[in-house]
CSV table of C-alpha atoms in Angstrom, one decimal:
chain,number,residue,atom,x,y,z
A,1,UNK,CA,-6.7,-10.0,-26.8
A,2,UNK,CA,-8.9,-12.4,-27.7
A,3,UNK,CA,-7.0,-14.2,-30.1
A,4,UNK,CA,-4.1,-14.3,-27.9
A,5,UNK,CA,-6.4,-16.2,-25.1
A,6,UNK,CA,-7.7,-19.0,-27.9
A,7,UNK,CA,-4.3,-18.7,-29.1
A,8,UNK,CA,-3.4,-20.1,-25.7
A,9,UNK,CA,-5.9,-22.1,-25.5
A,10,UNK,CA,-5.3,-24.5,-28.4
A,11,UNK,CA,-1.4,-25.0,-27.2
A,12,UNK,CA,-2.9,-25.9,-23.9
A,13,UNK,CA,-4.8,-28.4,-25.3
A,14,UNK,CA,-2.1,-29.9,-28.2
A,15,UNK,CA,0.5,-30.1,-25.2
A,16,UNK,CA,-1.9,-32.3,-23.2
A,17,UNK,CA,-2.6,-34.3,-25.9
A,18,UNK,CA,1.5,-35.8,-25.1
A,19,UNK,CA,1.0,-35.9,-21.9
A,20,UNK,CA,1.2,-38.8,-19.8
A,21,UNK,CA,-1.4,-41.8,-18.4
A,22,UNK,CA,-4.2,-41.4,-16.3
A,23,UNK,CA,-6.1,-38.0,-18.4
A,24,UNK,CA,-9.1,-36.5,-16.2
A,25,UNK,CA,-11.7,-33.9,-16.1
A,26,UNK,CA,-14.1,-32.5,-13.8
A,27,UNK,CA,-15.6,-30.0,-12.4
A,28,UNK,CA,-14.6,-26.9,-9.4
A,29,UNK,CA,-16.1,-24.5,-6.9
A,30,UNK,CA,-15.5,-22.6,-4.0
A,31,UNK,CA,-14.7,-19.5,-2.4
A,32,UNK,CA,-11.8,-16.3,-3.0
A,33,UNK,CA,-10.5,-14.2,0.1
A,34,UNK,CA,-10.1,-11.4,-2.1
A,35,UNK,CA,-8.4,-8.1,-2.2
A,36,UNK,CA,-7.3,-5.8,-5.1
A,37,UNK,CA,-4.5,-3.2,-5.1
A,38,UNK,CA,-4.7,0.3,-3.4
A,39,UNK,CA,-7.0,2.9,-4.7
A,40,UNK,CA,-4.8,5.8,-5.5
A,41,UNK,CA,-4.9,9.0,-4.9
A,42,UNK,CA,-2.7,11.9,-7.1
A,43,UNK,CA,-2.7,14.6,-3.4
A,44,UNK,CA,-3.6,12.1,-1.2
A,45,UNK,CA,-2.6,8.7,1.1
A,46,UNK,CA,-3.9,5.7,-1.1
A,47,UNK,CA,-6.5,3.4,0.6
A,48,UNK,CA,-5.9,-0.6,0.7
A,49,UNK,CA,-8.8,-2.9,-0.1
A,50,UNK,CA,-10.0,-5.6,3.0
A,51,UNK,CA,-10.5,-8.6,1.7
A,52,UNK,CA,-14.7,-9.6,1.3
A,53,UNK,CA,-15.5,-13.0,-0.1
A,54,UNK,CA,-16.1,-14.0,-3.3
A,55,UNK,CA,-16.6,-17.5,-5.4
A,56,UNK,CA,-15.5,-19.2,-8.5
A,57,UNK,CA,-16.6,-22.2,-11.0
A,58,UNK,CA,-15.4,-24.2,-13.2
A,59,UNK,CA,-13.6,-27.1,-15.2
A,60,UNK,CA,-10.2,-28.9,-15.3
A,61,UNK,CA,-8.6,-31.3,-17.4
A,62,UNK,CA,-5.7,-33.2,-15.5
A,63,UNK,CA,-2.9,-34.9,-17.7
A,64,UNK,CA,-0.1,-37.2,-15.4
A,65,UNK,CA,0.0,-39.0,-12.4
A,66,UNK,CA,2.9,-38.6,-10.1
A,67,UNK,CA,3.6,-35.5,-11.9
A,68,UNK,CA,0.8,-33.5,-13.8
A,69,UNK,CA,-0.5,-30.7,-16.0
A,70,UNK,CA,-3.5,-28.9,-15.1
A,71,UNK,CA,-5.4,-26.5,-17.1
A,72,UNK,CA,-8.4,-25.1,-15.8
A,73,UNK,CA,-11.0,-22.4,-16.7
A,74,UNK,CA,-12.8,-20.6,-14.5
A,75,UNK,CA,-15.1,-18.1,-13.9
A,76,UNK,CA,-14.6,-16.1,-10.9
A,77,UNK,CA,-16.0,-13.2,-9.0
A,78,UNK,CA,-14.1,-11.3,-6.8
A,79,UNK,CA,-14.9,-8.3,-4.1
A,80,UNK,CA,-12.8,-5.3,-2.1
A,81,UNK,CA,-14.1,-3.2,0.1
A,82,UNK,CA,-12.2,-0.2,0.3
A,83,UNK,CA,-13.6,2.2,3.4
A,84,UNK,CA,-17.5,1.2,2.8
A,85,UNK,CA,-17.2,1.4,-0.8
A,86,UNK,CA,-17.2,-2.3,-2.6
A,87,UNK,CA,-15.3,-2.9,-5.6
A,88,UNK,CA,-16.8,-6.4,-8.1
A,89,UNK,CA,-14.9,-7.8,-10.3
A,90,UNK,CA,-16.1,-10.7,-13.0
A,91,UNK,CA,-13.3,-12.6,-14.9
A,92,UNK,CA,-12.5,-16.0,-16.9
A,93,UNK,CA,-9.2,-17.0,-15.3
A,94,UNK,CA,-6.9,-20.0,-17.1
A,95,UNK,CA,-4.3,-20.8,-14.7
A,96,UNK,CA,-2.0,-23.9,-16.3
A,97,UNK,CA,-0.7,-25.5,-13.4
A,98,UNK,CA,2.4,-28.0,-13.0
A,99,UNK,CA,2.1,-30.4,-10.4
A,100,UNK,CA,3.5,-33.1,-8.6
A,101,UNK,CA,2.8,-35.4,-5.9
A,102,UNK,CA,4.5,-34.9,-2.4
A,103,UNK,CA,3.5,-37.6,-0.1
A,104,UNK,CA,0.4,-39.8,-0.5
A,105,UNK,CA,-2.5,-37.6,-1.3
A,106,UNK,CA,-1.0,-34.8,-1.1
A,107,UNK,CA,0.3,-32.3,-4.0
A,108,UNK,CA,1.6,-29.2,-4.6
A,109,UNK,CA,1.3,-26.9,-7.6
A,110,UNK,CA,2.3,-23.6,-9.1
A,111,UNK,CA,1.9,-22.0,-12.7
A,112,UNK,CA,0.9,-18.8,-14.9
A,113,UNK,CA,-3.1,-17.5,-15.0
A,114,UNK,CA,-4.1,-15.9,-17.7
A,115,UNK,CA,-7.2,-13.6,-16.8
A,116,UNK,CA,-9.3,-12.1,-18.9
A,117,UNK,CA,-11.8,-9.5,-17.2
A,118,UNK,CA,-15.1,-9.2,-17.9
A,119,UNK,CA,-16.4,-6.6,-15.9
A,120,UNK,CA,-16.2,-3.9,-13.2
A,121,UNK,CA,-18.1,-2.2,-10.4
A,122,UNK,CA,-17.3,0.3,-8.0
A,123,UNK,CA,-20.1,2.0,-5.2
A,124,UNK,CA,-21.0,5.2,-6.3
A,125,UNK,CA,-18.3,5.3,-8.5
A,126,UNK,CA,-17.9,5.1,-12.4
A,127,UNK,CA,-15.2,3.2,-13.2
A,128,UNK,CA,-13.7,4.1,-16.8
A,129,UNK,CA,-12.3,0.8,-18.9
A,130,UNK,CA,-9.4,-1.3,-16.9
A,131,UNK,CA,-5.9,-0.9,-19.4
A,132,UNK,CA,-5.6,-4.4,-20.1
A,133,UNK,CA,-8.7,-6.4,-20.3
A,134,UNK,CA,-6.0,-9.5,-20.7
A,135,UNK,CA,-3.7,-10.0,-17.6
A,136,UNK,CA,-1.1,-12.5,-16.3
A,137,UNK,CA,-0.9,-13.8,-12.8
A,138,UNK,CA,1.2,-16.9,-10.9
A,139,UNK,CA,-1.3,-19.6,-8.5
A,140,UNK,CA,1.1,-21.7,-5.7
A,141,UNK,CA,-0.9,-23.7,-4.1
A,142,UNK,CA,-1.3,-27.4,-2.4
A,143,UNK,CA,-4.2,-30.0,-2.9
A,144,UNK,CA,-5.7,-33.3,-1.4
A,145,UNK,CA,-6.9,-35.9,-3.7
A,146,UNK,CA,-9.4,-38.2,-2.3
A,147,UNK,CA,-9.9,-40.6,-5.4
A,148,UNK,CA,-12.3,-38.6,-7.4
A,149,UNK,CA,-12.5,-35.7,-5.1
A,150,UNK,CA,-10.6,-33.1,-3.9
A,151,UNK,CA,-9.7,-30.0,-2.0
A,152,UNK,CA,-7.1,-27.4,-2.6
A,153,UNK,CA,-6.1,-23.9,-1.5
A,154,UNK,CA,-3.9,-22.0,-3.7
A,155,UNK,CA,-2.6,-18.4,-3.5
A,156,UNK,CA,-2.9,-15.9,-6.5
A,157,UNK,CA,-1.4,-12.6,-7.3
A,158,UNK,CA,-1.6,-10.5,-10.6
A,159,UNK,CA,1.4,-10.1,-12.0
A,160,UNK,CA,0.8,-7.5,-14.7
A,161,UNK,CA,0.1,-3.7,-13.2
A,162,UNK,CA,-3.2,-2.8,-14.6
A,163,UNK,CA,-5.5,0.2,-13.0
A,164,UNK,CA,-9.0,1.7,-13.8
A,165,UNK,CA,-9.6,5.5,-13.9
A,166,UNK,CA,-12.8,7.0,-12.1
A,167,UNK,CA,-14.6,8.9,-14.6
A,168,UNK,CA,-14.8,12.2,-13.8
A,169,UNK,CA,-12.0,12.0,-11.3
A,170,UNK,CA,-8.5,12.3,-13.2
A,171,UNK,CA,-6.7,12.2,-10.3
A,172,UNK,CA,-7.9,8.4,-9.1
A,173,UNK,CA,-7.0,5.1,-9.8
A,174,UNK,CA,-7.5,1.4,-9.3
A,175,UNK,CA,-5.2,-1.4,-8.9
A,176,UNK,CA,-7.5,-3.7,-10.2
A,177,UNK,CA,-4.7,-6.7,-9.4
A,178,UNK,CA,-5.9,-9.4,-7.5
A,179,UNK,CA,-4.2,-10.9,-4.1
A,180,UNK,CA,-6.4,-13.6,-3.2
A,181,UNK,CA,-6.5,-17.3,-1.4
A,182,UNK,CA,-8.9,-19.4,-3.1
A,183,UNK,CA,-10.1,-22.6,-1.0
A,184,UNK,CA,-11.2,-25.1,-3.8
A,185,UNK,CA,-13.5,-28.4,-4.0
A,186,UNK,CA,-13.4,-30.5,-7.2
A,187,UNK,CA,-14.6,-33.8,-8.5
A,188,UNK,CA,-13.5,-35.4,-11.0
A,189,UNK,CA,-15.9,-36.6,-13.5
């Protein structure tokens, strides 16, 4: 898995290196609305998570003007409650994000994330390994550029299915996909 995320990462950067004019990088943080798939049960209804907040930092390099590529990585923390129990999650996210201006300052966005998860925690709970530590997701989202700063809020889902077991518990599961809004401030450096 890790070869197949620096595998991704070196395209990333070759295909920006024929991109078009105005190149940029900076820096990103803010906050996730955040909230994982359904904790299953095998004999019993499964529990949705409620959404907790979370945060995110990072970098970007953008490559265009009127119409842009933007890869970014970013390490993100992310929280569920489900029923009093909390659910953490710690991952390195690389969404590469096709842009384009709309009117003005303002720009919309969309494109794969490539997640790789670092850890998990559940209350009370241990939580065996996740299936896939690598996973794919899709960002849409829509931005304002202020010169060199910006705001954006962007949706994410997981795309790939990917639970945890409870160890000791053969009959329970976690969706460990995330379903999150992510309200972003950048500057560009």
């Amino acid at each position: 898995m890790k070869r197949t995320l620096i595998s991704c990462l070196l395209i990333l950067f070759s295909l920006s290196a024929f991109a078009q004019k105005n190149p940029g990088f900076g820096i990103k943080a803010g906050l996730n609305f955040n909230s994982n798939g359904d904790y299953k049960f095998d004999q019993a209804p499964n529990l949705s998570a409620d959404s907790k907040i979370g945060y995110h930092l990072g970098v970007f390099a953008t490559f265009g003007d009127d119409i842009y590529l933007r890869p970014e990585l970013i390490f993100t923390k992310t929280k569920s409650d489900y029923s009093g129990d909390d659910f953490d999650m710690s991952k390195l996210d690389l969404p590469v994000l096709l842009g384009f201006k709309v009117i003005g300052p303002l720009s919309v966005f969309a494109g794969p994330d490539f997640q790789y998860i670092l850890n998990t925690d559940f209350d009370r709970v241990t939580l065996g390994d996740v299936e896939n530590d690598f996973t794919v997701g899709l960002h849409l989202g829509a931005g304002v550029n202020l010169g060199n700063l910006g705001v954006d809020l962007r949706y994410e889902r997981g795309l790939s299915s990917n639970e945890a077991n409870f160890v000791g518990l053969s009959d329970r599961r976690l969706d460990t996909r995330p379903s999150q809004f992510i309200l972003s401030l950048w500057v560009k450096l």
